Coordinates of C-alpha atoms and ligand atoms in Angstrom, one line a residue:
M1 CA -58.6 53.9 -7.7
I2 CA -62.2 53.0 -6.0
I3 CA -62.0 50.2 -3.8
K4 CA -65.3 48.8 -3.3
S5 CA -65.2 46.2 0.1
V6 CA -67.6 44.1 -1.0
A7 CA -68.9 41.7 2.6
T8 CA -68.9 37.8 1.8
K9 CA -69.5 34.1 2.9
P10 CA -68.0 31.6 2.7
Y11 CA -68.4 28.9 0.2
D12 CA -67.5 25.7 1.9
D13 CA -66.8 24.2 -1.7
Q14 CA -63.2 25.9 -2.9
K15 CA -60.6 23.0 -2.0
P16 CA -58.4 23.4 -4.5
G17 CA -57.9 20.0 -6.1
T18 CA -54.8 17.6 -8.3
S19 CA -54.6 21.5 -10.1
G20 CA -56.7 23.9 -8.7
L21 CA -60.2 24.9 -8.6
R22 CA -62.0 23.6 -10.9
K23 CA -65.5 23.1 -11.2
K24 CA -68.6 23.7 -13.3
T25 CA -68.8 26.9 -14.8
R26 CA -72.2 28.7 -13.5
V27 CA -70.9 27.9 -9.7
F28 CA -68.2 29.5 -10.1
M29 CA -70.4 32.4 -12.4
Q30 CA -72.4 32.6 -8.9
P31 CA -72.2 35.9 -7.2
N32 CA -68.4 36.0 -5.3
Y33 CA -67.6 32.1 -6.3
L34 CA -64.5 33.6 -7.8
E35 CA -64.0 37.0 -5.4
N36 CA -63.7 34.9 -3.0
F37 CA -61.2 31.9 -3.9
I38 CA -59.3 35.0 -5.1
Q39 CA -59.4 37.1 -2.1
S40 CA -58.6 34.5 -0.2
I41 CA -55.4 33.1 -2.0
F42 CA -54.4 37.2 -2.1
N43 CA -55.0 36.4 2.1
A44 CA -52.7 33.0 1.8
I45 CA -49.5 34.4 0.3
G46 CA -49.6 37.7 2.9
G47 CA -51.6 39.7 0.5
G48 CA -50.0 41.4 -2.9
D49 CA -48.9 45.2 -2.1
G50 CA -47.0 45.6 -4.2
K51 CA -46.3 42.4 -5.7
T52 CA -45.8 41.6 -9.9
F53 CA -48.5 38.5 -11.2
V54 CA -49.3 37.2 -14.2
I55 CA -52.2 36.3 -15.5
G56 CA -53.8 34.1 -18.5
G57 CA -56.0 31.4 -19.8
D58 CA -57.1 29.1 -22.0
G59 CA -59.7 31.2 -24.0
R60 CA -62.6 29.5 -22.7
Y61 CA -66.6 30.7 -21.1
F62 CA -65.6 32.9 -18.9
N63 CA -62.2 33.0 -18.7
A64 CA -62.6 37.3 -20.2
E65 CA -64.9 37.6 -17.4
A66 CA -62.7 36.2 -14.7
I67 CA -59.6 37.4 -15.3
Q68 CA -61.0 41.3 -15.1
T69 CA -62.5 40.0 -11.3
I70 CA -58.6 39.1 -11.1
I71 CA -57.0 42.2 -12.7
R72 CA -59.8 44.9 -10.0
I73 CA -59.4 42.4 -7.0
S74 CA -54.8 42.3 -7.3
G75 CA -55.3 46.1 -8.1
A76 CA -56.7 46.6 -4.8
N77 CA -54.7 44.2 -2.8
G78 CA -52.3 47.3 -4.6
A79 CA -50.8 44.6 -6.2
A80 CA -48.4 46.5 -8.6
K81 CA -48.7 44.7 -11.7
V82 CA -50.0 41.9 -13.5
I83 CA -48.2 41.4 -16.6
V84 CA -52.0 39.1 -18.7
G85 CA -51.6 37.7 -21.8
Q86 CA -53.4 39.8 -25.0
N87 CA -57.1 38.6 -24.9
G88 CA -57.0 37.0 -22.5
I89 CA -54.6 34.3 -24.2
L90 CA -51.6 32.0 -22.0
S91 CA -51.1 28.4 -21.9
T92 CA -49.6 27.4 -19.2
P93 CA -47.0 26.7 -19.5
A94 CA -46.3 30.2 -21.3
V95 CA -47.5 31.5 -17.2
S96 CA -44.4 29.4 -15.8
N97 CA -42.3 31.0 -17.9
L98 CA -43.8 34.0 -17.6
I99 CA -44.0 34.2 -14.0
R100 CA -40.1 32.9 -13.7
K101 CA -39.3 34.8 -16.7
T102 CA -40.0 38.4 -15.7
G103 CA -39.3 38.0 -11.5
A104 CA -43.5 37.5 -10.8
D105 CA -45.0 36.7 -7.5
G106 CA -46.3 34.0 -8.7
G107 CA -49.7 33.9 -11.7
F108 CA -53.3 33.3 -12.2
I109 CA -54.5 30.4 -14.6
L110 CA -57.8 29.8 -16.0
S111 CA -58.5 27.2 -17.1
A112 CA -59.9 23.1 -16.3
S113 CA -57.2 21.8 -18.9
H114 CA -58.8 19.6 -20.2
N115 CA -62.4 19.5 -19.4
P116 CA -64.7 21.4 -21.7
G117 CA -65.7 24.0 -21.8
G118 CA -68.6 25.7 -22.2
I119 CA -71.2 27.4 -19.5
E120 CA -73.4 24.0 -18.9
E121 CA -69.6 22.7 -18.8
D122 CA -66.2 23.2 -16.9
F123 CA -64.1 25.9 -15.2
G124 CA -61.0 26.8 -13.1
V125 CA -57.9 28.7 -11.9
K126 CA -54.7 27.4 -10.5
F127 CA -52.0 29.9 -9.2
N128 CA -48.7 29.8 -9.5
A129 CA -45.5 30.9 -7.1
S130 CA -42.7 32.7 -7.8
N131 CA -41.2 30.0 -9.1
G132 CA -43.2 28.8 -12.0
E133 CA -44.9 26.2 -10.0
P134 CA -48.1 24.9 -9.0
A135 CA -49.2 26.1 -5.4
A136 CA -48.1 23.4 -3.1
E137 CA -50.3 21.3 -0.9
R138 CA -49.0 23.8 2.0
L139 CA -50.8 26.7 0.4
T140 CA -53.2 25.3 -1.1
A141 CA -54.6 24.4 2.4
R142 CA -53.9 27.9 3.4
M143 CA -56.0 28.8 0.2
F144 CA -58.9 27.0 2.2
D145 CA -58.0 27.5 4.8
A146 CA -58.8 31.2 4.6
T147 CA -62.4 30.1 1.5
R148 CA -63.2 28.9 5.6
V149 CA -63.5 31.9 7.4
I150 CA -63.7 35.3 4.1
E151 CA -66.2 38.1 5.8
S152 CA -65.3 40.6 3.0
Y153 CA -62.7 40.9 0.2
P154 CA -61.1 44.7 -1.7
I155 CA -62.5 45.6 -5.3
A156 CA -61.3 47.9 -7.8
D157 CA -64.2 49.8 -9.1
F158 CA -62.7 50.8 -12.6
E159 CA -63.9 49.7 -16.5
D160 CA -62.8 46.7 -18.0
V161 CA -58.4 47.0 -19.6
D162 CA -58.8 46.5 -23.2
L163 CA -57.1 43.3 -23.2
H164 CA -57.0 42.9 -27.5
G165 CA -53.5 45.4 -28.4
I166 CA -50.0 44.5 -27.1
G167 CA -48.8 47.6 -24.7
K168 CA -49.3 49.6 -21.3
A169 CA -52.1 50.8 -19.6
R170 CA -52.3 52.1 -16.0
R171 CA -55.1 52.5 -13.2
G172 CA -54.0 54.4 -9.5
N173 CA -50.8 52.3 -9.0
L174 CA -51.6 48.9 -10.9
E175 CA -49.5 49.0 -14.1
I176 CA -51.0 46.7 -16.6
E177 CA -49.4 45.7 -19.2
T178 CA -50.5 43.5 -22.3
V179 CA -48.4 40.5 -23.9
D180 CA -48.0 38.4 -26.7
P181 CA -48.7 35.5 -25.9
V182 CA -46.3 33.4 -27.4
A183 CA -43.2 35.2 -28.6
D184 CA -41.2 35.0 -25.1
Y185 CA -42.3 31.3 -25.0
L186 CA -41.1 30.8 -28.8
S187 CA -37.9 31.5 -27.6
L188 CA -37.1 29.6 -24.8
M189 CA -37.7 26.6 -27.3
E190 CA -35.2 28.1 -29.7
R191 CA -32.4 28.7 -27.3
L192 CA -33.5 24.9 -26.1
F193 CA -34.1 22.6 -29.0
D194 CA -31.5 22.3 -32.3
F195 CA -34.0 23.9 -34.3
D196 CA -31.7 24.2 -37.7
A197 CA -31.9 20.1 -37.4
I198 CA -35.7 20.7 -37.3
R199 CA -35.8 23.2 -40.6
K200 CA -34.3 20.5 -41.9
L201 CA -36.3 17.5 -41.4
F202 CA -39.2 19.8 -42.9
A203 CA -37.3 21.2 -46.7
N204 CA -36.3 17.1 -46.9
G205 CA -39.8 16.2 -46.2
F206 CA -41.6 15.1 -42.3
S207 CA -44.9 15.9 -42.5
M208 CA -47.2 16.2 -39.2
R209 CA -50.6 16.8 -38.3
F210 CA -50.6 18.7 -35.2
D211 CA -54.3 18.7 -34.0
A212 CA -54.6 21.8 -31.7
M213 CA -58.9 20.7 -30.7
H214 CA -59.4 24.2 -30.7
A215 CA -57.7 25.2 -27.3
V216 CA -54.7 27.2 -26.9
T217 CA -51.5 26.0 -28.6
G218 CA -53.8 27.0 -31.9
P219 CA -51.4 30.6 -31.5
Y220 CA -48.1 28.6 -30.2
A221 CA -47.9 25.7 -32.1
Q222 CA -49.5 28.1 -36.0
A223 CA -45.6 30.6 -35.2
I224 CA -43.0 27.0 -34.1
L225 CA -44.3 24.8 -35.9
E226 CA -45.9 26.4 -39.4
D227 CA -43.4 30.0 -39.1
C228 CA -40.5 29.2 -38.0
L229 CA -40.3 25.7 -38.5
G230 CA -41.8 25.6 -41.4
A231 CA -44.1 23.1 -41.2
P232 CA -46.6 22.8 -43.8
K233 CA -49.5 25.2 -43.8
G234 CA -52.2 23.1 -42.5
T235 CA -49.8 21.1 -40.6
V236 CA -52.0 22.7 -37.8
V237 CA -55.3 21.3 -37.6
N238 CA -58.1 23.0 -35.4
G239 CA -55.8 25.8 -34.2
V240 CA -57.9 28.5 -33.9
P241 CA -59.3 28.8 -29.1
K242 CA -62.8 27.7 -29.1
P243 CA -64.8 30.0 -25.5
D244 CA -66.0 25.3 -26.3
F245 CA -63.0 24.1 -27.2
G246 CA -65.7 23.0 -30.7
G247 CA -68.0 20.9 -28.1
G248 CA -65.6 18.0 -28.2
H249 CA -62.9 18.0 -25.2
P250 CA -59.5 19.0 -25.3
D251 CA -57.9 15.4 -24.3
P252 CA -54.9 15.0 -26.1
N253 CA -55.8 10.5 -25.9
P254 CA -56.7 8.1 -28.4
T255 CA -60.6 8.7 -27.3
W256 CA -60.9 12.6 -27.3
A257 CA -58.9 13.6 -30.0
K258 CA -59.9 10.2 -32.4
P259 CA -59.2 12.3 -36.1
L260 CA -56.0 12.7 -35.3
M261 CA -55.9 9.4 -34.6
D262 CA -58.0 7.6 -37.2
L263 CA -55.6 9.1 -39.8
M264 CA -52.0 8.3 -37.6
M265 CA -53.7 4.3 -38.4
S266 CA -54.5 4.7 -42.1
D267 CA -52.6 4.3 -45.1
D268 CA -52.1 9.2 -44.9
A269 CA -51.0 9.2 -41.8
P270 CA -48.2 11.9 -41.7
D271 CA -44.5 10.9 -40.0
L272 CA -45.7 12.6 -36.9
G273 CA -49.0 12.5 -34.7
A274 CA -49.3 15.1 -32.4
A275 CA -52.0 16.6 -30.5
S276 CA -52.5 18.7 -26.8
D277 CA -55.0 20.1 -24.0
G278 CA -56.8 22.6 -23.2
D279 CA -54.0 25.1 -21.5
G280 CA -51.4 23.3 -23.6
D281 CA -49.4 21.7 -21.7
R282 CA -50.2 18.1 -21.8
N283 CA -49.3 16.1 -25.5
M284 CA -50.1 12.6 -27.8
I285 CA -47.5 11.4 -29.0
V286 CA -48.2 9.1 -32.4
G287 CA -46.2 7.6 -35.6
R288 CA -47.6 6.4 -38.9
G289 CA -49.3 3.2 -37.4
V290 CA -47.9 3.4 -33.9
Y291 CA -50.0 4.9 -30.6
V292 CA -47.2 5.7 -27.8
T293 CA -48.6 5.7 -24.8
P294 CA -47.4 9.0 -22.4
S295 CA -45.5 6.5 -19.7
D296 CA -43.4 4.9 -23.3
S297 CA -42.9 8.9 -24.2
L298 CA -41.4 9.6 -21.2
A299 CA -38.4 7.1 -21.2
V300 CA -37.9 7.9 -24.9
L301 CA -36.9 11.4 -24.7
A302 CA -35.4 10.8 -21.2
A303 CA -33.4 7.8 -23.0
N304 CA -32.9 11.0 -26.5
A305 CA -32.7 13.5 -24.2
H306 CA -28.3 14.4 -25.0
L307 CA -29.4 15.5 -28.2
A308 CA -31.6 18.5 -27.6
P309 CA -28.7 20.8 -26.8
A310 CA -30.7 22.2 -23.5
Y311 CA -29.9 18.0 -22.7
A312 CA -26.3 17.5 -23.9
S313 CA -24.8 16.9 -21.0
G314 CA -27.1 14.5 -20.0
L315 CA -30.2 14.4 -17.2
A316 CA -29.5 14.9 -13.3
G317 CA -32.2 12.7 -13.0
I318 CA -36.4 11.2 -14.0
A319 CA -38.7 11.9 -12.3
R320 CA -42.5 9.8 -12.5
S321 CA -46.2 10.6 -11.2
M322 CA -46.8 7.2 -9.3
P323 CA -49.4 5.8 -11.3
T324 CA -47.3 6.3 -14.6
S325 CA -45.4 3.0 -15.9
A326 CA -41.6 2.0 -15.4
A327 CA -40.5 2.4 -17.9
S328 CA -38.2 5.5 -17.6
D329 CA -37.7 4.1 -14.0
R330 CA -34.9 1.4 -16.4
V331 CA -33.7 4.6 -18.5
A332 CA -32.2 6.7 -15.6
K333 CA -31.1 2.8 -14.1
R334 CA -29.1 2.2 -17.3
L335 CA -28.0 5.5 -17.4
G336 CA -26.5 5.4 -13.6
I337 CA -28.9 8.4 -12.2
G338 CA -32.2 9.0 -9.8
A339 CA -35.6 7.8 -11.0
Y340 CA -38.6 9.2 -8.8
E341 CA -41.4 8.3 -8.2
T342 CA -44.2 11.2 -7.2
P343 CA -47.7 10.7 -6.1
T344 CA -50.6 12.5 -8.9
G345 CA -50.0 16.0 -9.7
W346 CA -47.1 18.4 -11.2
K347 CA -46.5 20.7 -8.3
F348 CA -44.8 17.1 -6.9
F349 CA -41.8 17.4 -9.0
G350 CA -40.9 20.8 -8.4
N351 CA -39.1 20.7 -5.5
L352 CA -37.2 18.1 -7.5
L353 CA -36.7 19.6 -10.4
D354 CA -35.8 23.0 -8.5
A355 CA -32.9 20.9 -6.4
D356 CA -31.9 19.9 -9.6
K357 CA -32.2 16.0 -8.3
V358 CA -34.1 15.9 -11.8
T359 CA -34.5 16.7 -15.5
I360 CA -37.2 15.4 -16.9
C361 CA -40.4 14.3 -15.3
G362 CA -43.5 12.5 -17.0
E363 CA -47.0 11.6 -15.5
E364 CA -49.2 8.5 -18.0
S365 CA -52.1 11.0 -17.7
A366 CA -49.8 12.6 -21.1
G367 CA -48.2 15.7 -19.3
T368 CA -44.3 15.6 -19.5
G369 CA -41.5 18.2 -18.7
S370 CA -38.4 19.2 -17.9
T371 CA -36.2 22.1 -15.7
H372 CA -37.2 24.8 -18.2
V373 CA -40.5 25.3 -17.2
R374 CA -42.6 24.4 -13.8
E375 CA -45.1 22.8 -15.8
K376 CA -45.8 20.4 -18.2
D377 CA -45.0 21.0 -21.6
G378 CA -47.2 19.7 -24.3
L379 CA -45.3 21.7 -27.1
W380 CA -42.5 21.5 -25.4
A381 CA -42.5 17.2 -26.0
V382 CA -43.7 17.6 -29.2
L383 CA -40.4 20.4 -30.2
L384 CA -38.0 16.9 -28.4
W385 CA -39.9 14.3 -29.9
L386 CA -39.4 16.8 -32.9
N387 CA -35.3 16.8 -32.5
V388 CA -35.3 13.4 -32.2
L389 CA -36.5 12.1 -34.8
A390 CA -34.5 15.1 -36.6
K391 CA -31.3 14.0 -35.5
R392 CA -31.5 9.9 -35.8
R393 CA -33.5 10.1 -39.3
I394 CA -35.6 6.5 -38.0
S395 CA -39.7 6.6 -37.8
V396 CA -41.4 7.0 -34.5
A397 CA -42.1 2.9 -34.6
E398 CA -38.8 2.2 -35.4
I399 CA -37.8 4.6 -32.5
I400 CA -40.3 2.8 -30.1
K401 CA -39.3 -0.8 -31.0
E402 CA -35.8 -0.4 -30.8
H403 CA -36.8 0.8 -26.8
W404 CA -38.9 -1.8 -26.2
Q405 CA -35.6 -4.0 -27.4
T406 CA -33.2 -2.4 -25.1
Y407 CA -35.1 -2.2 -22.0
G408 CA -38.5 -4.4 -22.4
R409 CA -42.0 -3.0 -22.9
N410 CA -44.4 -2.2 -19.9
Y411 CA -47.8 -3.2 -21.6
Y412 CA -50.1 -0.1 -19.7
S413 CA -54.0 0.9 -19.7
R414 CA -54.8 3.7 -17.9
L415 CA -60.0 2.7 -17.1
D416 CA -61.6 5.6 -16.2
F417 CA -64.9 5.1 -14.2
E418 CA -66.7 8.5 -14.3
A419 CA -69.0 10.2 -11.9
I420 CA -69.4 7.3 -9.7
E421 CA -71.9 8.3 -6.8
T422 CA -69.4 9.3 -4.2
E423 CA -69.9 6.6 -1.3
E424 CA -69.9 4.0 -3.5
A425 CA -66.2 5.6 -4.8
N426 CA -65.9 5.1 -0.6
S427 CA -66.6 2.1 0.6
L428 CA -64.8 0.3 -2.1
F429 CA -62.3 2.1 -0.9
R430 CA -62.8 1.6 3.0
E431 CA -63.2 -2.2 2.0
L432 CA -59.9 -3.1 -0.3
R433 CA -57.3 -0.7 2.8
T434 CA -58.6 -3.2 4.9
R435 CA -57.2 -6.3 2.7
L436 CA -54.0 -4.7 1.5
A437 CA -52.7 -6.4 4.5
D438 CA -54.1 -10.1 3.4
L439 CA -53.2 -9.6 0.0
P440 CA -49.6 -10.3 -0.8
G441 CA -48.7 -14.5 -1.9
Q442 CA -52.9 -14.7 -2.7
N443 CA -53.6 -16.2 -6.7
I444 CA -56.2 -14.4 -7.0
A445 CA -57.1 -15.1 -11.2
G446 CA -53.8 -17.3 -11.4
V447 CA -52.1 -13.9 -11.1
T448 CA -50.0 -14.2 -7.3
V449 CA -50.0 -11.0 -5.2
N450 CA -46.3 -10.1 -4.1
A451 CA -47.3 -7.2 -2.3
A452 CA -49.6 -4.3 -1.5
D453 CA -50.0 -1.1 0.1
E454 CA -50.9 2.9 -0.1
F455 CA -49.2 5.1 -1.6
S456 CA -47.1 7.7 0.3
Y457 CA -44.9 10.1 -0.7
N458 CA -42.2 12.1 1.5
D459 CA -40.1 14.1 0.0
P460 CA -36.6 14.4 -0.2
V461 CA -35.6 17.9 -0.4
D462 CA -38.8 19.4 2.1
G463 CA -39.7 16.6 4.0
S464 CA -43.0 17.4 4.1
I465 CA -45.1 13.8 3.7
S466 CA -48.0 13.4 1.4
S467 CA -49.9 10.2 2.1
G468 CA -53.3 8.1 0.9
Q469 CA -52.0 8.8 -2.4
G470 CA -54.1 5.5 -4.3
I471 CA -53.0 2.0 -3.3
R472 CA -51.0 0.1 -5.0
I473 CA -50.8 -4.1 -6.0
F474 CA -47.9 -5.4 -7.1
F475 CA -47.9 -8.8 -9.0
E476 CA -45.4 -11.9 -8.8
S477 CA -45.4 -11.6 -13.2
E478 CA -43.7 -8.2 -12.7
G479 CA -47.6 -6.4 -13.4
R480 CA -49.1 -4.4 -11.0
A481 CA -52.3 -2.9 -10.9
V482 CA -52.8 1.2 -8.7
F483 CA -56.5 1.9 -8.0
R484 CA -57.8 5.8 -7.0
L485 CA -59.7 8.4 -7.2
S486 CA -59.3 11.9 -9.7
G487 CA -58.7 15.0 -8.1
T488 CA -59.9 17.1 -10.7
G489 CA -63.5 15.9 -12.2
T490 CA -66.3 18.2 -11.2
Q491 CA -69.1 16.3 -11.1
G492 CA -69.5 12.7 -8.5
A493 CA -66.2 10.9 -8.2
T494 CA -64.1 9.5 -11.5
L495 CA -62.1 6.0 -10.4
R496 CA -58.6 5.7 -12.3
V497 CA -57.5 1.9 -12.4
Y498 CA -53.9 1.7 -13.8
L499 CA -53.0 -1.6 -15.8
E500 CA -48.4 -2.3 -16.1
Q501 CA -47.4 -5.8 -17.3
Y502 CA -43.6 -5.5 -17.7
E503 CA -42.8 -8.2 -21.2
P504 CA -38.7 -8.4 -21.4
A505 CA -36.0 -7.6 -23.7
D506 CA -36.1 -10.3 -24.8
G507 CA -40.1 -11.0 -24.9
D508 CA -42.8 -10.1 -27.0
H509 CA -43.8 -6.7 -27.2
T510 CA -46.3 -7.3 -30.7
L511 CA -49.6 -7.8 -28.5
D512 CA -52.4 -6.1 -28.0
P513 CA -52.5 -4.4 -24.4
Q514 CA -55.9 -5.1 -23.8
A515 CA -54.9 -8.6 -24.5
A516 CA -51.4 -8.1 -22.5
L517 CA -52.9 -6.6 -19.4
K518 CA -56.5 -8.5 -19.3
A519 CA -55.2 -11.5 -16.5
I520 CA -54.0 -8.6 -14.7
Q521 CA -57.2 -6.4 -14.6
N522 CA -59.3 -9.7 -14.1
A523 CA -57.4 -9.7 -10.9
A524 CA -58.0 -6.0 -10.4
Y525 CA -61.3 -6.4 -10.7
E526 CA -61.4 -8.9 -8.2
I527 CA -59.8 -7.4 -5.5
C528 CA -61.8 -4.4 -5.9
R529 CA -65.3 -6.4 -6.3
L530 CA -65.5 -2.9 -9.2
E531 CA -68.9 -5.3 -10.1
A532 CA -69.9 -5.3 -6.8
H533 CA -69.7 -2.5 -5.3
L534 CA -70.0 0.0 -9.0
G535 CA -72.8 -2.4 -10.7
R536 CA -70.8 -2.0 -13.7
T537 CA -67.3 -3.8 -14.8
E538 CA -67.1 -1.5 -18.4
P539 CA -65.1 1.9 -18.0
D540 CA -66.0 5.4 -19.7
T541 CA -62.5 5.6 -20.8
R542 CA -59.9 3.6 -22.4
T543 CA -56.3 5.7 -22.4
Ligands
G1P601 C1 -55.6 14.4 -13.2 C2 -53.9 13.3 -13.7 C3 -52.9 14.3 -13.2 C4 -53.0 15.3 -13.9 C5 -54.0 16.2 -13.2 C6 -53.8 18.0 -14.1 O1 -56.1 14.7 -12.0 O2 -54.5 12.0 -13.5 O3 -52.4 13.1 -14.2 O4 -51.7 16.0 -13.5 O5 -55.2 15.9 -14.2 O6 -53.9 17.3 -15.5 P1 -56.7 13.1 -11.2 O7 -58.1 13.7 -12.1 O8 -56.0 12.0 -12.2 O9 -56.5 13.9 -10.1
ZN602 ZN1 -54.4 20.7 -19.2

């Protein structure tokens, strides 16, 4: 293998965010930009000598080129083997599974998740560690440090590797194995769930629509739902991954998966609607006439997980990210198991899962997962729902209604204010921080503040502290508002305002969420002086 050393200069904007490095595709296509970041990962992990890496992505624009570059740099860093998804395709949970299953030293995932794809849109790179979990903050900090001092990178000089078939190839000391993206993931799902019960459910006429949004889960959903579980052909729609996701946002929420939402609210609705995102780690669940918020979905799945073989002996604990509603905490309390609150981002669940403190975890941003991998997993959530529905034989709407009657309802909504000036966002937070100490006891827009703080997480497993993780305002009415800035955007800043209002088990669960949250929203706007800072009060999206 001929290895060249290429002289380079640091880019100053390669700090990984909530989920890897995410930028406009054209930024990644600049000379040496991707190469610098990949080599900095190798520098941060102590080199690649003799190591094995899994490589795959969601098929978005620049996926194929980036994979060839990563293979060449891996070879130049002395890697012994790379395991690549056929045609460069692997979902995020499938990468996590493959790393764990093959004992690989890590994995590269090419994706900007639910962000749109294309030359004018977004691209991203994530690195996962040998237990399959997203690089922890300690590691991403080392990567960032490495990007700031990089002067050169080595790259092997060989022809593109053909990734169309399945099999093995060799370039010098580097073995390249191309694998079926679905097979290992499917066999993992078969071990977790009662596939026979789900098969019977479909055989008895249960109907479903799965919207793959032209993203990576198309082939997975077709193989699992249609070919293996017997759901009728056509159950999976938009099942062919496209480099630009058909021009849409592959983001499974009521805004971006509107056609699915419209169907589910119509007279023709099937029994279950579901969707997943660009890289297959998010999920949306909709019953006939009822949208299930991700926070509620986590709580319902936790309360019913024992119906699936993998979780039959019970859960060790439940973790949720801080902005996620407290619905799952109530389930944990009733089950007598631990409830953990972590900062936003899947990487914070890894330690809890590794230490067997939790079995199931989730985020309000459509992410749910368990100990089976170290990523959130969209199809896993859909299959667990199917397993629960197959066992309970009642509708999604009935399950939700019963859940609220048992635990109460956490009305919930997230408002996103996108592409705002970074300075505007910073000044809003600066001012908000100075107000926190005085807020308790104050009545604001008709609701009284109980407590206010800036969330800081003390990891119970390794003792590390992550501060500045969002501002929380708790109200006497058992309501809460949370403010934080997105760590995944690629343009300006995105302010997220999370609203929650608890309604007890014997209360009214039939309100429109936006109406139920109006008082908290008014107070939240006033507390952060939203209009004064942003010049607007209408968010770009409300989920
Ligand atoms: C967003 C979500 C967060 C999720 C992340 C990656 O991050 O809010 O829950 O883990 O995407 O999918 P944010 O943009 O808010 O930093
Ligand atoms: Zn994703």
